[in-house]
Short mmCIF file of C-alpha atoms in Angstrom, two decimals:
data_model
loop_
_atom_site.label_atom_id
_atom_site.label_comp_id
_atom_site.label_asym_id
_atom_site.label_seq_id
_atom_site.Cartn_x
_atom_site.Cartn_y
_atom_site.Cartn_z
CA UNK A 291 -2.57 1.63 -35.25
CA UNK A 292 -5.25 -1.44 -34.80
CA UNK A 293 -8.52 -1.16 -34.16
CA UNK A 294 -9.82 0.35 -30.76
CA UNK A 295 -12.71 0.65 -28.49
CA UNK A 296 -15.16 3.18 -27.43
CA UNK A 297 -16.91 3.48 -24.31
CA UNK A 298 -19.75 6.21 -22.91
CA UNK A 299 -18.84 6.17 -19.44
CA UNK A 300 -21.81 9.20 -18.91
CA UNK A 301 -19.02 11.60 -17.18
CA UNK A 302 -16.52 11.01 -20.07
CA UNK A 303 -15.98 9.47 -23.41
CA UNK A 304 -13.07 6.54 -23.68
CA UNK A 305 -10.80 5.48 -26.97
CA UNK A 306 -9.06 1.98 -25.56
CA UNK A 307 -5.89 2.19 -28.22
CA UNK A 308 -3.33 -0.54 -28.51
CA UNK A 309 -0.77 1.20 -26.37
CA UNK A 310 -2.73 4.47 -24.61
CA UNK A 311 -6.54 5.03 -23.47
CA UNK A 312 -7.74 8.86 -24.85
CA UNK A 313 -9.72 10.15 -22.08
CA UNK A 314 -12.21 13.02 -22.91
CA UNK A 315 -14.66 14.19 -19.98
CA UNK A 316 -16.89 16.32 -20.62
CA UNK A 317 -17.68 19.90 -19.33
CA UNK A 318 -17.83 20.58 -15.59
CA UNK A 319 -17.59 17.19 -14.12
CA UNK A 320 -15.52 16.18 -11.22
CA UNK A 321 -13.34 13.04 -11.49
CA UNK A 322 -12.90 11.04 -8.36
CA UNK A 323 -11.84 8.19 -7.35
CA UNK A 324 -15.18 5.97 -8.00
CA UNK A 325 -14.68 7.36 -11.63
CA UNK A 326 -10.73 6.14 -11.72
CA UNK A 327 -12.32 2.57 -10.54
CA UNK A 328 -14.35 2.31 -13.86
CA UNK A 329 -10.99 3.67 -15.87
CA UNK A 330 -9.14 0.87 -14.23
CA UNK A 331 -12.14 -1.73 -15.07
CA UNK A 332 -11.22 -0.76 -18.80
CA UNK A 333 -7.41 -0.77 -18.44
CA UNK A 334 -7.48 -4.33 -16.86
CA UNK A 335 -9.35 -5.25 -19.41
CA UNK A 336 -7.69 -4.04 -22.42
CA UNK A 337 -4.25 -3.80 -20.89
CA UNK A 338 -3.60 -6.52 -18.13
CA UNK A 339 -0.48 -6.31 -17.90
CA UNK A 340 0.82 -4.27 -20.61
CA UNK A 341 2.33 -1.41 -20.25
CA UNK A 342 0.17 1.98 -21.27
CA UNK A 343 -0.01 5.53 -21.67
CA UNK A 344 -3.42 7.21 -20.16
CA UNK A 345 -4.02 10.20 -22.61
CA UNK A 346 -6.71 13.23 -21.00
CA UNK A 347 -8.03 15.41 -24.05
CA UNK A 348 -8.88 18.55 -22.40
CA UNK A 349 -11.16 20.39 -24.51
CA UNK A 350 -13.59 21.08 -21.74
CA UNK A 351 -13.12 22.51 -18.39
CA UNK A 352 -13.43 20.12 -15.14
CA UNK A 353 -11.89 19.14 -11.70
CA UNK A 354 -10.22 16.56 -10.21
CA UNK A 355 -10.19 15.21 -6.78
CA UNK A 356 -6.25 15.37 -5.92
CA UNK A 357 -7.30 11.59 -4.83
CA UNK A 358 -7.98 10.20 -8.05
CA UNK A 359 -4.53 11.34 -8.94
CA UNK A 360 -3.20 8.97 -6.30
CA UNK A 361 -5.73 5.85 -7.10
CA UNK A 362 -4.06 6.50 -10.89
CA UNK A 363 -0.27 6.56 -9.63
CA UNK A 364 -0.76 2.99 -8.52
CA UNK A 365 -1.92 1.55 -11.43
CA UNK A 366 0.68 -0.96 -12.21
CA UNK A 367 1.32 -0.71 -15.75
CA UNK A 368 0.37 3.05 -16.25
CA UNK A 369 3.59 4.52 -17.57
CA UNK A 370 2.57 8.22 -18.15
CA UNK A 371 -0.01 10.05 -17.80
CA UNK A 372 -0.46 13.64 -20.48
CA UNK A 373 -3.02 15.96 -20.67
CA UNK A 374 -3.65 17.68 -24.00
CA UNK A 375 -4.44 20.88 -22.85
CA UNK A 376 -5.17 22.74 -26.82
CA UNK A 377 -6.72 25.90 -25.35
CA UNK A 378 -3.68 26.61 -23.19
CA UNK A 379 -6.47 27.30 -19.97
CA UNK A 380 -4.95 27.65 -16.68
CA UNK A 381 -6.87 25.23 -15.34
CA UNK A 382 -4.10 22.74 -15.96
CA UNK A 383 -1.77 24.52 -13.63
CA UNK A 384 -4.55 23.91 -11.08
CA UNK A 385 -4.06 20.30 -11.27
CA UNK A 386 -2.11 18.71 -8.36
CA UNK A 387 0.78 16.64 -9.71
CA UNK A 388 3.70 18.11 -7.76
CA UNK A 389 3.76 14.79 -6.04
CA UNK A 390 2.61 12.50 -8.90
CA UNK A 391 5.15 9.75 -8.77
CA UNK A 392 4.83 8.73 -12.64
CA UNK A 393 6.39 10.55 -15.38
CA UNK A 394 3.56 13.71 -16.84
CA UNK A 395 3.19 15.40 -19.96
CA UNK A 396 1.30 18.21 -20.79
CA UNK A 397 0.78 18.91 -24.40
CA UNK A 398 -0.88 21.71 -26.68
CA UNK A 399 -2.27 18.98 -29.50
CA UNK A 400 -3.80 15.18 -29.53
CA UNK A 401 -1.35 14.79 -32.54
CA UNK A 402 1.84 15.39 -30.00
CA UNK A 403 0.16 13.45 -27.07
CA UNK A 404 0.20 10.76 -29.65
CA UNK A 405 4.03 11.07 -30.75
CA UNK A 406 4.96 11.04 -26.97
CA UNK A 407 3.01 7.86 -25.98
CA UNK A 408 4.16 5.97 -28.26
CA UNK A 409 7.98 7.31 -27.32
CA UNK A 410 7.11 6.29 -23.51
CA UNK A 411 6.05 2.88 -24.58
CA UNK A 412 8.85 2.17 -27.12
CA UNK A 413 10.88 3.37 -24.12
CA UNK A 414 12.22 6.46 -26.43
CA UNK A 415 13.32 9.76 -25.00
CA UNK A 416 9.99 11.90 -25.36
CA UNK A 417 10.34 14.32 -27.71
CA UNK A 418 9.82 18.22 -27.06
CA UNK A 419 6.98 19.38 -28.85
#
């Protein structure tokens, strides 16, 4: 792993990896599309091109517009997309990705999250954990 960046975006805070962005918003906000803009600011900047993994750390609760989850499908070089969901909340099941067209994780540790990024990018089978 290289060095990576950090960003306060006020709603969330972002870790800009060499292959995957960590994602960790913070309690009660509500992503949107004006907030997946910004996201895709950072991902064009750090990723062009490249294929990447976009990494949500759940440890707080909040909602997302079902139309940030179509802004994010069409990101070019996003290859998955996995929420780390460590208190095993329901809220996750709330989320609307029965018609998210990229493949979707959801994990129960950062550590696995990890492990299955890396997989996806190294075009690997992902691994159950």
């Amino acid at each position: 792993m290289g060095m990576f960046h950090y960003f306060d975006l006020g709603y969330s805070e972002v870790f800009v990896f060499d292959d995957y962005i960590i994602n960790q918003i913070r309690k009660d906000k509500v992503i949107s599309t004006e907030q997946g803009f910004m996201l895709n600011d950072i991902i064009k900047t750090y990723f062009n091109n490249k294929k990447m993994v976009y990494i949500s750390n759940k440890v707080k609760s909040y909602h997302v517009d079902p139309l940030a989850f179509k802004y994010a499908e069409n990101i070019p070089n996003l290859a998955a997309m996995i929420i780390v969901n460590a208190n095993n909340d329901n809220t996750v099941k709330k989320i609307p990705l029965q018609d998210f067209k990229k493949p979707f994780k959801i994990c129960k540790s950062l550590t696995d999250a990890i492990v299955i990024a890396d997989a996806i990018i190294k075009n690997e089978p992902m691994p159950n954990l």
